[in-house]
Every structure is written in C-alpha cells, then in structure tokens.
Coordinates of N, CA and C in Angstrom, one line a residue:
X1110 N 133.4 112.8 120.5 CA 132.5 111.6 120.6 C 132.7 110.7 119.4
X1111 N 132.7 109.1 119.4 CA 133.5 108.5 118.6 C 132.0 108.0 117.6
X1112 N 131.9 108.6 116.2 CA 130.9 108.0 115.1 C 130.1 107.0 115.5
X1113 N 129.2 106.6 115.5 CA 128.3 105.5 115.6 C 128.5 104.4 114.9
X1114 N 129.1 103.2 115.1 CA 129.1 102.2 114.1 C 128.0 101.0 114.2
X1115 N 128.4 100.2 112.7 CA 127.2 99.4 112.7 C 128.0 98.2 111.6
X1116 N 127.4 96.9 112.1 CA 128.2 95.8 110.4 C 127.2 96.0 109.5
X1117 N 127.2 95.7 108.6 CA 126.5 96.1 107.5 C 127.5 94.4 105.9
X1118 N 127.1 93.8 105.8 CA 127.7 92.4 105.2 C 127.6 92.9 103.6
X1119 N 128.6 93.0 102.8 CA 129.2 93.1 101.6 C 130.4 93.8 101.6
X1120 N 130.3 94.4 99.7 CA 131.6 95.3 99.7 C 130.8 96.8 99.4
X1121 N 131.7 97.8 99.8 CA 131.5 99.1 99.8 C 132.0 99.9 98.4
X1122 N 131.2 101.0 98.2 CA 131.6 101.7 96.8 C 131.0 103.0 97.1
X1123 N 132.3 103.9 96.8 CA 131.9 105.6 96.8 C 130.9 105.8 96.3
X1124 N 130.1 107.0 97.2 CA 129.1 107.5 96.5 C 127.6 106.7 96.9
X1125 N 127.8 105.0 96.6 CA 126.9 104.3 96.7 C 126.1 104.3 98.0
X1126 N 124.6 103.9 97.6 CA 123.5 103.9 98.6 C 123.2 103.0 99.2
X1127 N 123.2 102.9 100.2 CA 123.0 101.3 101.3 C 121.7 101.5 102.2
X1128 N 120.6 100.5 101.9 CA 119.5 100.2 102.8 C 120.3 99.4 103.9
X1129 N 120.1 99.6 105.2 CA 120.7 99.0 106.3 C 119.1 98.0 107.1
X1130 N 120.0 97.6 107.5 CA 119.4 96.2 107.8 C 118.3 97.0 109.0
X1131 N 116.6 96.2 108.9 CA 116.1 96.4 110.4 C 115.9 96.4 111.6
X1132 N 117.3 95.6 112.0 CA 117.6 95.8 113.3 C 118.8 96.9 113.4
X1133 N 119.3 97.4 112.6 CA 120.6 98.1 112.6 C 119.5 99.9 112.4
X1134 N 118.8 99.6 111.6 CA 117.6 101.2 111.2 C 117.0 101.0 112.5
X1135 N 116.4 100.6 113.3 CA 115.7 100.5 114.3 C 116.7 101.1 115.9
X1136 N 117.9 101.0 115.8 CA 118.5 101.2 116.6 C 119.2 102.8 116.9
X1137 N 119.3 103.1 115.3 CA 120.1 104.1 114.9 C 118.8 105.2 114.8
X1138 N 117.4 104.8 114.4 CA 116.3 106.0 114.6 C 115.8 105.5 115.8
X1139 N 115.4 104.8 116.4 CA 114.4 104.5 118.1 C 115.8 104.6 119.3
X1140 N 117.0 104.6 119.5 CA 117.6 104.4 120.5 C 118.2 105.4 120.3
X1141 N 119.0 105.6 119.4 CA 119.9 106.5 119.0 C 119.3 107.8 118.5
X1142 N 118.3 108.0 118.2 CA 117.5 108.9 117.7 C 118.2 109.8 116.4
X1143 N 118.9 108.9 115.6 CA 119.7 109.9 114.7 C 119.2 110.4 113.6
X1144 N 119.5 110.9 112.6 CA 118.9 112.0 111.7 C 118.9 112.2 110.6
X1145 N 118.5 111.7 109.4 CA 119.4 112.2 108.2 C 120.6 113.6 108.1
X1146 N 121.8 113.2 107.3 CA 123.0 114.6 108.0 C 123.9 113.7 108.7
X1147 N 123.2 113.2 110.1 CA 123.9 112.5 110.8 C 125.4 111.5 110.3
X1148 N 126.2 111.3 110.7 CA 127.3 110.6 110.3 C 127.2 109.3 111.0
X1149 N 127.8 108.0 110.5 CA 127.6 106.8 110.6 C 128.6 106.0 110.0
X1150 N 129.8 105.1 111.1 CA 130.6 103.9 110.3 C 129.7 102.6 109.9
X1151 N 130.4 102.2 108.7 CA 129.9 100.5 108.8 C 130.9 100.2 108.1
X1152 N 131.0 98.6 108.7 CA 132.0 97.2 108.5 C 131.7 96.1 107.9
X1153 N 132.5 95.9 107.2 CA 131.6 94.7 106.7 C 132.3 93.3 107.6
X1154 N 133.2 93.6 108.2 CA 134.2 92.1 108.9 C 135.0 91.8 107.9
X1155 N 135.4 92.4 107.2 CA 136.5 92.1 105.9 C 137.9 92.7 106.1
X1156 N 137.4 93.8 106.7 CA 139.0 95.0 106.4 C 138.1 96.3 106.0
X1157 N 137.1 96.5 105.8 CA 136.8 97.6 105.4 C 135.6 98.5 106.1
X1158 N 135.8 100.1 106.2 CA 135.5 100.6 107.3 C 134.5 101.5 106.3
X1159 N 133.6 102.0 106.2 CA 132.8 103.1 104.7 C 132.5 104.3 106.4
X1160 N 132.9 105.5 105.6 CA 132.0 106.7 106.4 C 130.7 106.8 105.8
X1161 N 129.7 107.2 106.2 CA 128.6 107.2 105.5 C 127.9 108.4 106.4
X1162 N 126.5 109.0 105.7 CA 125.6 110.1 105.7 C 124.7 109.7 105.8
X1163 N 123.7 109.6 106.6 CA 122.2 109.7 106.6 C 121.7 110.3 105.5
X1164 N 120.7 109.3 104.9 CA 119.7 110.3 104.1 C 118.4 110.1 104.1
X1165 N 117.9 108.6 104.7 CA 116.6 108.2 104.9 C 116.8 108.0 106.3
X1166 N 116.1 108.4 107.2 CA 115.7 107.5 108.4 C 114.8 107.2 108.5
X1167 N 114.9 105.9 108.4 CA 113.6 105.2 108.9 C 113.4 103.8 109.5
X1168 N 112.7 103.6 110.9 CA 113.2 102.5 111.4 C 113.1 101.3 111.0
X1169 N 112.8 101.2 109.5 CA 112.5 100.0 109.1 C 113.7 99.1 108.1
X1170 N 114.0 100.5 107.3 CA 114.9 100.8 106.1 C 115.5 102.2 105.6
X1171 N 116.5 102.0 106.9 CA 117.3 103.2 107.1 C 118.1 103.3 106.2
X1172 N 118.7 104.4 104.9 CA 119.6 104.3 103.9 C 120.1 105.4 104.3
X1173 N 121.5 105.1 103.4 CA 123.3 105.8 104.1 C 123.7 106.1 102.9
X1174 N 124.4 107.2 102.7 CA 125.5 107.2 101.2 C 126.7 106.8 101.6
X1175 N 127.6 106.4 100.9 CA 129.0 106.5 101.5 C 129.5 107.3 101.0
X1176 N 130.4 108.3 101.6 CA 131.1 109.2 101.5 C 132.5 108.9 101.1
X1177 N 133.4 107.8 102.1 CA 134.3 107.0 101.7 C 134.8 105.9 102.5
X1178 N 136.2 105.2 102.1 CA 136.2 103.9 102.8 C 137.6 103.7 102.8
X1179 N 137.4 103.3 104.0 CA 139.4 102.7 104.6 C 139.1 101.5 104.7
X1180 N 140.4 101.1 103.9 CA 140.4 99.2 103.7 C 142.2 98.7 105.1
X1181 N 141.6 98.2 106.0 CA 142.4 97.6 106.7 C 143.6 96.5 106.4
X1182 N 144.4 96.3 107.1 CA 145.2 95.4 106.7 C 145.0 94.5 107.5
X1183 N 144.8 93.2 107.3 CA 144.9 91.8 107.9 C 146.3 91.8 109.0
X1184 N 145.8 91.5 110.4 CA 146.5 91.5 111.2 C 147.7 90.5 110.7
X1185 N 149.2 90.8 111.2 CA 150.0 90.0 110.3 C 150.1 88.6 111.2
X1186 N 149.6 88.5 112.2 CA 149.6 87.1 112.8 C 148.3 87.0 113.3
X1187 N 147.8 85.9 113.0 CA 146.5 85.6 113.6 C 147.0 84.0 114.4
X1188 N 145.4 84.2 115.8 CA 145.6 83.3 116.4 C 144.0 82.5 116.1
X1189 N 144.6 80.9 116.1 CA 142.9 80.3 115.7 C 142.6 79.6 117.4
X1190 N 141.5 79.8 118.2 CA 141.4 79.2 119.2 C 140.6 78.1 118.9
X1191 N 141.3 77.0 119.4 CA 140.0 75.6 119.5 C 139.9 75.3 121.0
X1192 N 138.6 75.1 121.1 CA 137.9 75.5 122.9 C 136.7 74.6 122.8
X1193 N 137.2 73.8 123.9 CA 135.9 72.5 124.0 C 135.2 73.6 125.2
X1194 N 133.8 73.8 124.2 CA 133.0 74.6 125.4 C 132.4 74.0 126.5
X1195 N 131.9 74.3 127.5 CA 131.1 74.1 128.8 C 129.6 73.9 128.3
X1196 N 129.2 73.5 128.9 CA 127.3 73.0 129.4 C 126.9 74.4 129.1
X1197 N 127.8 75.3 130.1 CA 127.1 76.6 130.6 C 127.1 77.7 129.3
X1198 N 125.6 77.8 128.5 CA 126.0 78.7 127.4 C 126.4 79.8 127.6
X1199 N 126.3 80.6 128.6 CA 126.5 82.0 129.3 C 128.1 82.3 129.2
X1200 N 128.7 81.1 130.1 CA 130.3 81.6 129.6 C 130.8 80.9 128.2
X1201 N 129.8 80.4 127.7 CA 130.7 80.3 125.9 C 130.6 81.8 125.4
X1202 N 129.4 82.1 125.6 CA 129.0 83.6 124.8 C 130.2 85.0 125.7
X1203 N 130.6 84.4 127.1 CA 131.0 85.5 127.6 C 132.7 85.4 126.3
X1204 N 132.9 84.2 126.5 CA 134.3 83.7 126.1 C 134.5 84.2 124.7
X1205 N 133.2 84.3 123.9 CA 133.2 84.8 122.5 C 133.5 86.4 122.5
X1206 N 132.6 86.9 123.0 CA 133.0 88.2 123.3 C 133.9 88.5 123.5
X1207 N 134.6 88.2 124.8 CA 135.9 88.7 124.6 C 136.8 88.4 123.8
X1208 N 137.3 87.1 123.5 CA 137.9 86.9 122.6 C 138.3 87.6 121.3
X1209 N 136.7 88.3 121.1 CA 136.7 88.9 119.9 C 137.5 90.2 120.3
X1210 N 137.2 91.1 121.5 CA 137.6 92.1 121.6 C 139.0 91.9 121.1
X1211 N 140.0 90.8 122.0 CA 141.0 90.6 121.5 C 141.8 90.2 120.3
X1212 N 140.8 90.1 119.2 CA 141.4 90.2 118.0 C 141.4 88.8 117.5
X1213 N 141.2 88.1 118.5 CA 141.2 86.8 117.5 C 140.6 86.4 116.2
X1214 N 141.4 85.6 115.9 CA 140.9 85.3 114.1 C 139.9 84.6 114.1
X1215 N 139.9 82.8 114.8 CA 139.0 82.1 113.9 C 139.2 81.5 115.3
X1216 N 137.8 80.7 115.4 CA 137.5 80.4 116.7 C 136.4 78.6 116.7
X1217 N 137.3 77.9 117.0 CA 136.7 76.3 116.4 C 136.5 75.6 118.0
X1218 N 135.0 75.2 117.8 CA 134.4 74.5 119.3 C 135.0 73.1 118.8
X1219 N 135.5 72.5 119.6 CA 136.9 71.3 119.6 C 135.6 70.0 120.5
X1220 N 135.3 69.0 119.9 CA 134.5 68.3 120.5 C 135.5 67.4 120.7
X1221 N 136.1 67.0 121.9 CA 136.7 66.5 122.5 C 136.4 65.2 123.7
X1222 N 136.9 63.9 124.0 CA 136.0 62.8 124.9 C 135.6 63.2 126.3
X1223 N 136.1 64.5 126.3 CA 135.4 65.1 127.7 C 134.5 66.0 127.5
X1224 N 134.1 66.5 126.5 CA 133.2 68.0 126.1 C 132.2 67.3 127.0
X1225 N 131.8 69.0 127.2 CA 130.4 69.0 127.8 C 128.8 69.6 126.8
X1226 N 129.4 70.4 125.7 CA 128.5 70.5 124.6 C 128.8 70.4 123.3
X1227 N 128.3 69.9 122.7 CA 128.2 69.2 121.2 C 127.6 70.2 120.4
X1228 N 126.1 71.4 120.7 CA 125.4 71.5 119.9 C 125.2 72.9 120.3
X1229 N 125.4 73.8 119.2 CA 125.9 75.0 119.7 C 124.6 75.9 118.4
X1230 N 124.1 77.3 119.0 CA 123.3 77.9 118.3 C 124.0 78.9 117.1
X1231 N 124.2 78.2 116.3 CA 125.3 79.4 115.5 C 125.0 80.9 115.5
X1232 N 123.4 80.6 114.8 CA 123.1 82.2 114.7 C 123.7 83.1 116.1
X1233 N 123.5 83.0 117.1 CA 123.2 83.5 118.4 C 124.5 83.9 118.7
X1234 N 125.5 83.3 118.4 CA 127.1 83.0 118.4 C 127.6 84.1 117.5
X1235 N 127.4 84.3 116.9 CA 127.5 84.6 115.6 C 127.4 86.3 116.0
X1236 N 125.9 86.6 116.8 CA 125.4 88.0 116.5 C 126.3 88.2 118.0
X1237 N 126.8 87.7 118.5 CA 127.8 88.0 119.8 C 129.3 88.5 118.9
X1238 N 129.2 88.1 118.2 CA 130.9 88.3 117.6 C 130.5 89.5 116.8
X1239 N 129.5 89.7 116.8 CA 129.2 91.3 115.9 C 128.9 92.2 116.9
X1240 N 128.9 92.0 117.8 CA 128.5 92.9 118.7 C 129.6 93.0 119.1
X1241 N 130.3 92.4 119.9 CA 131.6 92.4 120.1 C 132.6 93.1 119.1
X1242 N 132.4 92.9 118.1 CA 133.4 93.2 116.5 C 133.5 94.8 117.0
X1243 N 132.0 95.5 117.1 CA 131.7 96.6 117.0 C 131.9 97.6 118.4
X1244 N 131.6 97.2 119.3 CA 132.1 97.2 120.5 C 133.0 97.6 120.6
X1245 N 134.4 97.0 120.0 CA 136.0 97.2 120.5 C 136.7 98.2 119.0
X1246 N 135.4 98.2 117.7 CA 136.0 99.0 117.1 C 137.1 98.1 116.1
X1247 N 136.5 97.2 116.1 CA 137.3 96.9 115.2 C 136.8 96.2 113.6
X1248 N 137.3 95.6 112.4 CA 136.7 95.4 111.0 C 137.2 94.1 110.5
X1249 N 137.7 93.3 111.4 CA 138.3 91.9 111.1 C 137.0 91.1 112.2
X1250 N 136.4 90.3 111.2 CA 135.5 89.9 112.5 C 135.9 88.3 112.1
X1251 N 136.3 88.0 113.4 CA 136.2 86.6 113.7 C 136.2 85.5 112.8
X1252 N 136.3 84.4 112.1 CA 135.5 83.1 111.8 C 135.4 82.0 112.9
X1253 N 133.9 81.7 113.0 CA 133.1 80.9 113.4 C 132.9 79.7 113.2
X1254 N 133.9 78.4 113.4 CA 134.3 77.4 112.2 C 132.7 76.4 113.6
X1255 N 132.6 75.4 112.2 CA 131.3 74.3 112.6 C 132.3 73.7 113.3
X1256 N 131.7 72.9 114.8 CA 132.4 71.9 115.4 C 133.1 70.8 114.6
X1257 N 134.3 70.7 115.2 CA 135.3 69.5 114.7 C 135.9 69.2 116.3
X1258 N 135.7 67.7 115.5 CA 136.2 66.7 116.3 C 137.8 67.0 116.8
X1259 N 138.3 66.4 117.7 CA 139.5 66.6 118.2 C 140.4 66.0 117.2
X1260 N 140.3 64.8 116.9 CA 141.0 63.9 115.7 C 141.2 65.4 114.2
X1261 N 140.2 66.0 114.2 CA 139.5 66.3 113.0 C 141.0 67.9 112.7
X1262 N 140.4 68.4 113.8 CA 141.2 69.9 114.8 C 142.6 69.7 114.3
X1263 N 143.2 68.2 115.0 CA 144.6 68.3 114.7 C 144.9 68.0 113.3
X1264 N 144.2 67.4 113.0 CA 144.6 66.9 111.3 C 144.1 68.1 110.4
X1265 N 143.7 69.3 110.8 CA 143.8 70.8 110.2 C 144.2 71.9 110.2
X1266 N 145.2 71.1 111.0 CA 146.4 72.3 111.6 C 147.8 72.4 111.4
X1267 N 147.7 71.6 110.9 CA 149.4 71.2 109.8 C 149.2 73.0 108.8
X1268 N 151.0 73.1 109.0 CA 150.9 74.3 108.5 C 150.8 75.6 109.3
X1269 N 150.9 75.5 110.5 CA 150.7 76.6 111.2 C 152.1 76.1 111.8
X1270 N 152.6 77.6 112.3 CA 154.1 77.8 113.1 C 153.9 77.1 114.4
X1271 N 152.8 77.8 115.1 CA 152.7 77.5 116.4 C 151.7 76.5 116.6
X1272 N 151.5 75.5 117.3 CA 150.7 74.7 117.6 C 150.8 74.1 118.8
X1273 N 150.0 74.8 119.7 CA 149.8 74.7 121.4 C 148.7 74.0 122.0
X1274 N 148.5 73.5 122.7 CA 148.1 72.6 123.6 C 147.7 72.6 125.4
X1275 N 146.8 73.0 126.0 CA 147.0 73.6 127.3 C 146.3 72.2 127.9
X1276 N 147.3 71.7 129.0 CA 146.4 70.6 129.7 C 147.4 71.0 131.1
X1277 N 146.7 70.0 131.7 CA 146.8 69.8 133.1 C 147.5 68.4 133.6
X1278 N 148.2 67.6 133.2 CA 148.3 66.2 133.5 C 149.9 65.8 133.5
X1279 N 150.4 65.7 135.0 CA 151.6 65.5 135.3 C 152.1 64.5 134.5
X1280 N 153.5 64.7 134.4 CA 154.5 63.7 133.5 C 154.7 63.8 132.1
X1281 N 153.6 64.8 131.5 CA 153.6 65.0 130.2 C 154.4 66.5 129.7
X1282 N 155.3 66.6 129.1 CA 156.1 67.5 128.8 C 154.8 68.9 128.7
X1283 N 155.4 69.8 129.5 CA 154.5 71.5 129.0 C 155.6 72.9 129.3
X1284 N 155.3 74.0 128.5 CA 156.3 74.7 128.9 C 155.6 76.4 129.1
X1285 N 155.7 76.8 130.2 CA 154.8 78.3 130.1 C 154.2 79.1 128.6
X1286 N 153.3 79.2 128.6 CA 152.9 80.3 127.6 C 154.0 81.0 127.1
X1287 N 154.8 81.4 127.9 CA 155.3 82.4 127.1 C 156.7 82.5 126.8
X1288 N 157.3 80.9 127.2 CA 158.3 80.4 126.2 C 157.9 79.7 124.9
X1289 N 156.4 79.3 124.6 CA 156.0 78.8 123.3 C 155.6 79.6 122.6
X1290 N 155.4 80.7 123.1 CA 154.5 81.6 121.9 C 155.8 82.7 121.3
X1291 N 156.0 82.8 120.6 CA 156.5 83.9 119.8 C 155.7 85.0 118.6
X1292 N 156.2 86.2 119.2 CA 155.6 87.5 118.4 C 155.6 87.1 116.7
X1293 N 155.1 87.6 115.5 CA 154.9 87.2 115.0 C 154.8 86.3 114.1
X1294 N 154.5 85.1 114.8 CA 153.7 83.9 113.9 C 152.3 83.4 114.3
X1295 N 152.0 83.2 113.4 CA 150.9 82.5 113.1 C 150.3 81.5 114.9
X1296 N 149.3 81.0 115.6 CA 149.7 80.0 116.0 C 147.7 79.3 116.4
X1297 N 148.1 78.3 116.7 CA 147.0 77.4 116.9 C 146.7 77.3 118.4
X1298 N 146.0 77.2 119.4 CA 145.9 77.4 120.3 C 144.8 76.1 120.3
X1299 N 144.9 74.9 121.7 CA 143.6 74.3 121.8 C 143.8 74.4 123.4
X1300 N 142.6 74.5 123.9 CA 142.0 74.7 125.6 C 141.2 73.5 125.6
X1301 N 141.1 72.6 126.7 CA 140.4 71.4 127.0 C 139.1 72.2 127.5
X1302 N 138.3 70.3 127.6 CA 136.9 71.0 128.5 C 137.4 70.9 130.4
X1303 N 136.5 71.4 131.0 CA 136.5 71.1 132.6 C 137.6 70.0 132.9
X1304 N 137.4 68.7 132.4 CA 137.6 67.9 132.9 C 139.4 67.3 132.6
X1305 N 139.7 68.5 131.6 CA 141.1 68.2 130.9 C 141.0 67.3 129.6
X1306 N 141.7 67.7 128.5 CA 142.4 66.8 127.5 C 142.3 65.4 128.2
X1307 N 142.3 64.1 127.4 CA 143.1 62.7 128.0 C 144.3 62.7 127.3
X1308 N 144.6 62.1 128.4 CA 146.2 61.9 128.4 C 146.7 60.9 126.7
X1309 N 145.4 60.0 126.2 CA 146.0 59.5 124.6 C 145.4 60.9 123.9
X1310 N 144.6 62.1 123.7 CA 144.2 63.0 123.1 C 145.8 64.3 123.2
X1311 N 146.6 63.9 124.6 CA 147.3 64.9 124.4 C 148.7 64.4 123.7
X1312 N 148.3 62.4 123.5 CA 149.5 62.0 123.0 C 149.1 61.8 121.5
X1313 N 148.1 62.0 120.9 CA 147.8 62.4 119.9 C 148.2 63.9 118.9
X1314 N 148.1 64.4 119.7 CA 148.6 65.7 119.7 C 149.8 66.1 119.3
X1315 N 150.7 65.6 120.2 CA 151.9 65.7 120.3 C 152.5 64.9 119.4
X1316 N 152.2 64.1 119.1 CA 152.8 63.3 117.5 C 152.3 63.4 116.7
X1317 N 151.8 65.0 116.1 CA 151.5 65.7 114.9 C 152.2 67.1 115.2
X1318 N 152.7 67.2 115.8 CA 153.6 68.2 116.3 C 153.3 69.7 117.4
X1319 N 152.1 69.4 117.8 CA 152.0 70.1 119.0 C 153.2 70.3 120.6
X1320 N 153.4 71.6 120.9 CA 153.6 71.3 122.5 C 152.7 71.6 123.4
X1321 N 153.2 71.0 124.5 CA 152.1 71.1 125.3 C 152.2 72.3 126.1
X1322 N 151.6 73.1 126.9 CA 151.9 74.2 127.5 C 151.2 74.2 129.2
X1323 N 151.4 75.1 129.6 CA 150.3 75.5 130.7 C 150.5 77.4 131.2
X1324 N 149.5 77.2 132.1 CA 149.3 78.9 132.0 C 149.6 79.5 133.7
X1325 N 150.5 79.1 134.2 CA 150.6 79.2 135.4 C 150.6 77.7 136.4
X1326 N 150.5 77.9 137.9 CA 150.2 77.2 138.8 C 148.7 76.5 139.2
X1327 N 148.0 77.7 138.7 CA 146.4 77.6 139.4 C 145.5 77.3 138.4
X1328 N 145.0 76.2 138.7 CA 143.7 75.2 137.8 C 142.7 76.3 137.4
X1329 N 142.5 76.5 136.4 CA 141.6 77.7 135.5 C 140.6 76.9 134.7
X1330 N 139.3 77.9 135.1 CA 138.0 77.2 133.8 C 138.5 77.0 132.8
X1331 N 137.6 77.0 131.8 CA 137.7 76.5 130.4 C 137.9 78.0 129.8
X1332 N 136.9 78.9 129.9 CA 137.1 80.0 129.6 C 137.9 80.8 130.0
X1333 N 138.2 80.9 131.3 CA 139.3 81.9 131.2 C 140.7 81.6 131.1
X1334 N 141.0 80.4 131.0 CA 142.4 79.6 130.3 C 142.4 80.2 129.0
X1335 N 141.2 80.2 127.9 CA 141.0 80.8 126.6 C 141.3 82.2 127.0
X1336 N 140.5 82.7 127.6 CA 140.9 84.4 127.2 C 141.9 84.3 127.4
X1337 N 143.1 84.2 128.9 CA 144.3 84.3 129.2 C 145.4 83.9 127.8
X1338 N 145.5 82.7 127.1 CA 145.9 83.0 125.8 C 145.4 83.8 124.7
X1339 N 144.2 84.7 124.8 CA 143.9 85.4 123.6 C 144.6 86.8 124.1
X1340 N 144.6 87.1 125.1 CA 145.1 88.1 125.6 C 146.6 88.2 125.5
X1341 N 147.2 87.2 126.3 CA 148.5 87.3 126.1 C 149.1 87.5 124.4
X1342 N 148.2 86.4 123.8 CA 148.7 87.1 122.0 C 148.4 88.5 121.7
X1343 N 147.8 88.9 121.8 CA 147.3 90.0 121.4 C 148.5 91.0 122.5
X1344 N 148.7 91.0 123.1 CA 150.0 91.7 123.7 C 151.8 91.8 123.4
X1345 N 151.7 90.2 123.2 CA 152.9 90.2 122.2 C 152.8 90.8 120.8
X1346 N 151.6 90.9 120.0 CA 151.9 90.9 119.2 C 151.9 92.4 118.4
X1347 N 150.5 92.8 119.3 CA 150.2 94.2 119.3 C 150.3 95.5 120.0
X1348 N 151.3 95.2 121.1 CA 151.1 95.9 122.3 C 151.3 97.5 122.0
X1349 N 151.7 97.8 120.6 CA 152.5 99.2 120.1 C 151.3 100.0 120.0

C-alpha cells in the first residue's frame, strides 16, 4: 500500500520538524485515522519528495520529522498550455485536474475576443492542482499564470521551440498534432474558446511564428481539445 501523501509549501531539511497545515492534520488524524510511528510523503511542488514520521497527531497541528528527501529532476520538456476557458466552471476545474495528472508545466487562461470567462477564482484553481499534483503522485506542480490577453500570450512566447495553435477555420494553413509536435522540446500550446480563435487572432499568431494545427476530423470542446494535447505530450515524451 502506497505511503500517504500530502503538499506541505517550502524546503525540506533532515531530521527537521514540520507542523503541517490544518487541513492537511485534519485529514491525516479524522479520515485517515493515522498515528504517531505512522509514515507520511510531503512535496513541496518543487522537485522534492521528504519521508517523514509522525510524532504529534493532532487534528489541528499535526507534526512530522523528516527522515529523508529525494530531490527530482525537472522534466526535460515542459509543455505551457494557454486555454480560453468556458462559462462552465465545472469543466475548467475538470480540465485542470487532468492536465495536471498529465504533467503539465504551466497553465495560462488566454483571454481571447471570443472567451467566455474573464474572472477566474485562483485560490479554488489552485487547491485543484494540488490535489491533482498528489493524486497522480507526482512533485512538479503546475504554474498557475494570471490571465493574459491573447496579444499579451503571443508576445511571451518568443523563445519556445514549439509554438502551436489549434483552430478550426478553413483556408488557413494546420497540420495534425503529431507532425508539429516533436519529443523533446519545449512547446507552447494555445486551445480557443467554444466559439474558435478569429481568423485576425490566428493571423496574428502566425506572424510571430506559431503553426497552426488541428486534432483530428471531429469539432472538440474546449477542454477536451486541451487534454488531447496534454496527453499526447506527455506520451511522446514520457511514454518509457
């Protein structure tokens, strides 16, 4: 049975004693019913993973020793997704979650002339990517960048290998996923809202050096156009 984990936000040091947060002590004494003795991972979302020991339980201000700590290596390609989200907060949060499972790096809500939302709860966003983070087991958590404009997106993306583009709108050059994307590099990924990219936003684009792409035959939400490229990177890149 696989250790209990938990995030826990700084850096880790042998030996040292960590008071854990009250919703993280609350879960690990009231749900989990665990025990001083007991063993226990935490992450901080950095790269680093501490074993730890119970030595206080208490559901208020549960403390851990660390025993020791594995420092991860930064995946060698990261993908940044920018995703004009939906009205519907339910599938932004489903879209964060998984995403996360899949390893993505850094994750930018793209306000775009078609968006359907502008105004997003960070905290709430935020405790989904940690749950998620921990969920799939993994110590690279996400960044959560503040909404940027579409103008804003492409003008901070210079510098990246790949820079992709998924729209829907005949006559404009696109080439399957999976002739644009190559195994290790870096790449930028943007998903329109519902209503598609406009056609000057995708010629925008494209003369800063984006290509355009698409993901098949069949018209796809917003979100699952996103997962379908979080997934497919994460398969090229990691599949071993």
């Amino acid at each position: 049975m696989a250790v209990p984990m938990f995030y826990h936000t700084g850096q880790f040091r042998e030996n040292e004693e960590l008071v854990l947060s009250e919703d993280t002590s609350r879960h690990m004494v009231q749900v989990l019913r665990m025990a001083p003795g007991a063993s226990v991972e935490l992450t901080n979302g950095t790269g680093s993973l501490a074993r730890t020991v119970i030595t206080k339980a208490d559901k208020k201000r549960c403390a851990v020793s660390v025993e020791a700590i594995r420092t991860d290596k930064e995946p060698a390609s990261r993908l940044t997704l920018a995703v004009s989200f939906t009205k519907n907060a339910s599938r932004n949060e489903w879209l964060l979650e998984k995403a996360t499972e899949h390893g993505v790096r850094r994750i930018v809500p793209v306000l775009s002339k078609r968006s359907e939302r502008e105004k997003f709860r960070y905290d709430r966003l935020h405790s989904i990517l940690i749950s998620a983070l921990i969920q799939s087991r993994q110590t690279y958590l996400p960044e959560l960048s503040e909404p940027l404009s579409f103008e804003d997106m492409i003008a901070r993306s210079t510098g990246t290998s790949r820079k992709l583009l998924a729209h829907c709108i005949d006559g404009i050059p696109r080439r399957p996923l999976p002739e644009a994307l190559e195994a290790g590099s870096d790449a930028v990924i943007m998903i329109g809202p519902e209503g598609d990219f406009t056609p000057e936003e995708v010629a925008l684009a494209m003369d800063a050096g984006f290509q355009g792409i698409h993901l098949g035959s069949n018209r796809l939400r917003t979100e699952t156009a996103a997962l379908a490229v979080c997934a497919y990177f994460n398969l090229i890149n990691y599949a071993d």
